[in-house]
PDB file of C-alpha atoms in Angstrom:
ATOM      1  CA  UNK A   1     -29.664 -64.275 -49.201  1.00 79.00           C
ATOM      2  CA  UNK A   2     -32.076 -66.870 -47.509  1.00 82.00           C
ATOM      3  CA  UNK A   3     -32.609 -63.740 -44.991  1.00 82.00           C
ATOM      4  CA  UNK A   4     -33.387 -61.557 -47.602  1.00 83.00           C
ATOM      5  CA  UNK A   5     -35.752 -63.331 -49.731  1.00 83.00           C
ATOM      6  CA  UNK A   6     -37.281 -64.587 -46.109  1.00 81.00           C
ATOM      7  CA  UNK A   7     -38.423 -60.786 -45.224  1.00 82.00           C
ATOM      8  CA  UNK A   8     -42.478 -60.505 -45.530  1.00 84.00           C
ATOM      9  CA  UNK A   9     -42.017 -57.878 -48.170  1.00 85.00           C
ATOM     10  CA  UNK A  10     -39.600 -59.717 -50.132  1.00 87.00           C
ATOM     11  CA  UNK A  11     -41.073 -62.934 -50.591  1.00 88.00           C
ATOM     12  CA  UNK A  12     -44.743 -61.232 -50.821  1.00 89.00           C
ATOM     13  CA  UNK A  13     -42.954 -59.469 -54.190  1.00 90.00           C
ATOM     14  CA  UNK A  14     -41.612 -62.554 -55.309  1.00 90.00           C
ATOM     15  CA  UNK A  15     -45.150 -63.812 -54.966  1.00 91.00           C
ATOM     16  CA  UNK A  16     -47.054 -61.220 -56.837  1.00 91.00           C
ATOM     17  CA  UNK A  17     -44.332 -61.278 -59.353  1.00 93.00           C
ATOM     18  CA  UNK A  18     -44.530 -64.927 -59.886  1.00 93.00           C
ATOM     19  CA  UNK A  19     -48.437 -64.784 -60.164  1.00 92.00           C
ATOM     20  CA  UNK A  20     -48.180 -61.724 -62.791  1.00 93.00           C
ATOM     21  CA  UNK A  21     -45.585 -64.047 -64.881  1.00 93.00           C
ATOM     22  CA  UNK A  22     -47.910 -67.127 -64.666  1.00 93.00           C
ATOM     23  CA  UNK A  23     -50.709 -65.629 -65.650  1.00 92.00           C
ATOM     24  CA  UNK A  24     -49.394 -63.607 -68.680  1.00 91.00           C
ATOM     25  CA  UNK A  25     -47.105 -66.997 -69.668  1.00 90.00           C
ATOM     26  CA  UNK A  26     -50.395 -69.182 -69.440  1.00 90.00           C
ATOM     27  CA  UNK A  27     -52.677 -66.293 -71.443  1.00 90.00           C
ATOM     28  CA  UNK A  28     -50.495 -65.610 -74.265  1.00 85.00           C
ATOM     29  CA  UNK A  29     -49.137 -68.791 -75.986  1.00 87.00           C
ATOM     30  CA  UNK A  30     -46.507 -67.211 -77.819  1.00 89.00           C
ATOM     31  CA  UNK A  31     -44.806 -65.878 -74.577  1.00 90.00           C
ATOM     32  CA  UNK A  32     -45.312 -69.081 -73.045  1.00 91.00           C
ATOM     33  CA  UNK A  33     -42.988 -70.841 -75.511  1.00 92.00           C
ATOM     34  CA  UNK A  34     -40.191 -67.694 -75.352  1.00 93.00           C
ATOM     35  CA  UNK A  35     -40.587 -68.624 -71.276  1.00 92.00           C
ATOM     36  CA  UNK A  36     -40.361 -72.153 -71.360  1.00 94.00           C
ATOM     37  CA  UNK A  37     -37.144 -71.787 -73.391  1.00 94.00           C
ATOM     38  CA  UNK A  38     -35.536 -69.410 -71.674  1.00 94.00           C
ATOM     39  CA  UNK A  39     -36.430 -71.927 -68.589  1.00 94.00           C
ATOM     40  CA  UNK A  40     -34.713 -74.718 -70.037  1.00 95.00           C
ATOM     41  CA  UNK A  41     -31.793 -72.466 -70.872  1.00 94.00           C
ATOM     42  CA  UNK A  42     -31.770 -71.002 -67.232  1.00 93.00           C
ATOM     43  CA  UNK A  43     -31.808 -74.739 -65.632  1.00 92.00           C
ATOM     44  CA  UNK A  44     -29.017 -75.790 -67.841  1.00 91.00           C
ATOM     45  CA  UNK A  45     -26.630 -73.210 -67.219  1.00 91.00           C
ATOM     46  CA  UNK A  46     -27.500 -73.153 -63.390  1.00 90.00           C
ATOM     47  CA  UNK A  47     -26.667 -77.258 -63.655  1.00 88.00           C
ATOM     48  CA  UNK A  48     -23.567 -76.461 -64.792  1.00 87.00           C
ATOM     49  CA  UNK A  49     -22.543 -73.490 -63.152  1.00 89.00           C
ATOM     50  CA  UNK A  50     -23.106 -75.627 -59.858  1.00 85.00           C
ATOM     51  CA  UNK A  51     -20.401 -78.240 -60.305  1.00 82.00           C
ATOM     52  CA  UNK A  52     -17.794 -75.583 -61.240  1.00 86.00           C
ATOM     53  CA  UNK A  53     -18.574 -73.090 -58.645  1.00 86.00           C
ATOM     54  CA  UNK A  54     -18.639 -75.830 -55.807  1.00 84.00           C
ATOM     55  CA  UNK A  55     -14.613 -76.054 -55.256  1.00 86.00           C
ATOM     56  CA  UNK A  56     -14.280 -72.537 -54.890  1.00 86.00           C
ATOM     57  CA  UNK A  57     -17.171 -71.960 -52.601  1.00 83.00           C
ATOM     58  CA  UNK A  58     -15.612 -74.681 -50.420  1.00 86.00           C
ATOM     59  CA  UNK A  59     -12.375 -72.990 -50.194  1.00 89.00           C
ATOM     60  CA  UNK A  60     -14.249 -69.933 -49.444  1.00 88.00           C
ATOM     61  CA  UNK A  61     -16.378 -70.689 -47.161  1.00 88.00           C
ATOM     62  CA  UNK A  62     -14.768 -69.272 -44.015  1.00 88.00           C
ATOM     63  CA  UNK A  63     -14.755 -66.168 -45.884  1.00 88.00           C
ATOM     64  CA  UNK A  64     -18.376 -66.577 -47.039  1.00 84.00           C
ATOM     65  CA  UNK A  65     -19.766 -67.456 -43.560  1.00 86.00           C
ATOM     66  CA  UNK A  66     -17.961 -63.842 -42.068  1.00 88.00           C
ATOM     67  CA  UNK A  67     -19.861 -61.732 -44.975  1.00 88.00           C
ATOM     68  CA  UNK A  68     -22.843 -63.623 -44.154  1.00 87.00           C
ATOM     69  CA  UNK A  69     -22.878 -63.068 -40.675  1.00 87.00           C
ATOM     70  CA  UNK A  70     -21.862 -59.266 -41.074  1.00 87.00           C
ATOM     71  CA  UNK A  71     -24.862 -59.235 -43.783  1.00 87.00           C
ATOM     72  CA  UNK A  72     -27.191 -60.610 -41.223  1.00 86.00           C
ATOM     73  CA  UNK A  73     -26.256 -57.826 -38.568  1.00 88.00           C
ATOM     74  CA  UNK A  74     -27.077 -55.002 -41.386  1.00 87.00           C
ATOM     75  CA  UNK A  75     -30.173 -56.709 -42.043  1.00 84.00           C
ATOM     76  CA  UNK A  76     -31.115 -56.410 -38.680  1.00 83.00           C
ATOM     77  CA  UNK A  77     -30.211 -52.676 -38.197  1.00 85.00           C
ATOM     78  CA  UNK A  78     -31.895 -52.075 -42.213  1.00 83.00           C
ATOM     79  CA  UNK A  79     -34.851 -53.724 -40.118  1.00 79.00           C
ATOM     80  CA  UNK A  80     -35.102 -51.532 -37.337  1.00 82.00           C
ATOM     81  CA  UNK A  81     -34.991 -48.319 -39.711  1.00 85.00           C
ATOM     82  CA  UNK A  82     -37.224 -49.434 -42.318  1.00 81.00           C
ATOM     83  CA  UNK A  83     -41.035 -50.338 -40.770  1.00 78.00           C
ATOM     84  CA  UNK A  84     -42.188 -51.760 -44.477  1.00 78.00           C
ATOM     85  CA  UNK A  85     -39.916 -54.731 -44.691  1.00 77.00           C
ATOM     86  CA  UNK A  86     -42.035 -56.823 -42.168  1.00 79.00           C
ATOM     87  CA  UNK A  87     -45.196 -56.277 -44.249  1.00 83.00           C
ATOM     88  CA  UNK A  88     -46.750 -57.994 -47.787  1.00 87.00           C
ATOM     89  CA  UNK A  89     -46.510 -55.610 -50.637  1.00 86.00           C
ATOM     90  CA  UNK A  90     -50.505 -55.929 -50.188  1.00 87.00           C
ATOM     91  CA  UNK A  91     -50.280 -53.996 -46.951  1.00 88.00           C
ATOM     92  CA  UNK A  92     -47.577 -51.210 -47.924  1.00 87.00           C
ATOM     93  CA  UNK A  93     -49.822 -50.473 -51.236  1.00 88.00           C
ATOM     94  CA  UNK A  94     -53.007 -49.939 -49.122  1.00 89.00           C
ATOM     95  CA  UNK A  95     -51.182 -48.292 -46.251  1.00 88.00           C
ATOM     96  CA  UNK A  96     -49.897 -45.890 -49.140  1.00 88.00           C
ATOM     97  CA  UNK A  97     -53.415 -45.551 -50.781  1.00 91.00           C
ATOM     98  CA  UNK A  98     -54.743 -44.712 -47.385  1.00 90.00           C
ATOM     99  CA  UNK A  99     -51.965 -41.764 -46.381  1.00 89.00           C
ATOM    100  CA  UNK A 100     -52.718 -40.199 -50.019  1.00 92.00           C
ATOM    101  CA  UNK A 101     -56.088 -40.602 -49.577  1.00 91.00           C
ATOM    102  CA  UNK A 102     -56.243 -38.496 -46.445  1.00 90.00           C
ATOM    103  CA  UNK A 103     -53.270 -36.016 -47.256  1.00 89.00           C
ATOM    104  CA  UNK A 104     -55.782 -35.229 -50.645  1.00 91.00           C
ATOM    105  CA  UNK A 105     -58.421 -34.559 -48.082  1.00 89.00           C
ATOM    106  CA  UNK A 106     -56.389 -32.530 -46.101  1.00 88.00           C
ATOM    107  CA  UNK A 107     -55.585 -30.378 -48.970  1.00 90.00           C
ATOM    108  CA  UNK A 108     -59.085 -30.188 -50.455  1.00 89.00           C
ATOM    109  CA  UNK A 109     -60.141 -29.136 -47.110  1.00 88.00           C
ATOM    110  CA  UNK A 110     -57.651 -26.412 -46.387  1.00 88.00           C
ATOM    111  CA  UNK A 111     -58.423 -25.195 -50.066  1.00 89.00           C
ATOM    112  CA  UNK A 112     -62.622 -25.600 -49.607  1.00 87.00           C
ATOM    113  CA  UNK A 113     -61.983 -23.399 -46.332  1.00 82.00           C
TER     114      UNK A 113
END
């Protein structure tokens, strides 16, 4: 998971995601008080969730430590096949605005000619 949410494209989601929720939670006060609720409720359950799930990710950890490592090696080979995952969202958006761009042109030229 730490790989996952480590990848450039990833965590530059998470960002813009983040930054869209801040901004709408700050600008609308109404959705900032359904937020900050749902917050508290998320914390609270998380808190407790963690104390019962503890003994049984202990036992499984062996188990746990296998998946991760066989995880990590498809990561690696999901990597190699997919280009985009090393770049910000930022960069895949204007790389894709950029190959429209110029396959339009294509096609208006072949149609002007």
């Amino acid at each position: 998971v730490k790989e996952v949410a480590n990848l450039t494209l990833v965590s530059s989601a998470c960002d813009v995601v983040s930054t869209a929720y801040a901004s709408t939670k700050e600008s609308h006060p109404c959705v900032r008080a359904v937020c900050d609720a749902a917050e508290k409720g998320v914390k609270s359950m998380t808190e407790a969730t963690a104390s019962c799930v503890q003994p049984v990710l202990t036992a499984l950890e062996p188990h746990v430590s296998a998946a991760s490592e066989y995880a990590s090696k498809g990561l690696d080979k999901l990597g190699e096949k997919l280009p985009a995952l090393p770049k910000p969202v930022e960069q895949i958006v204007s790389d894709t605005k950029e190959l429209v761009s110029c396959r339009v042109a294509d096609v208006k030229d072949a149609v002007t000619s």
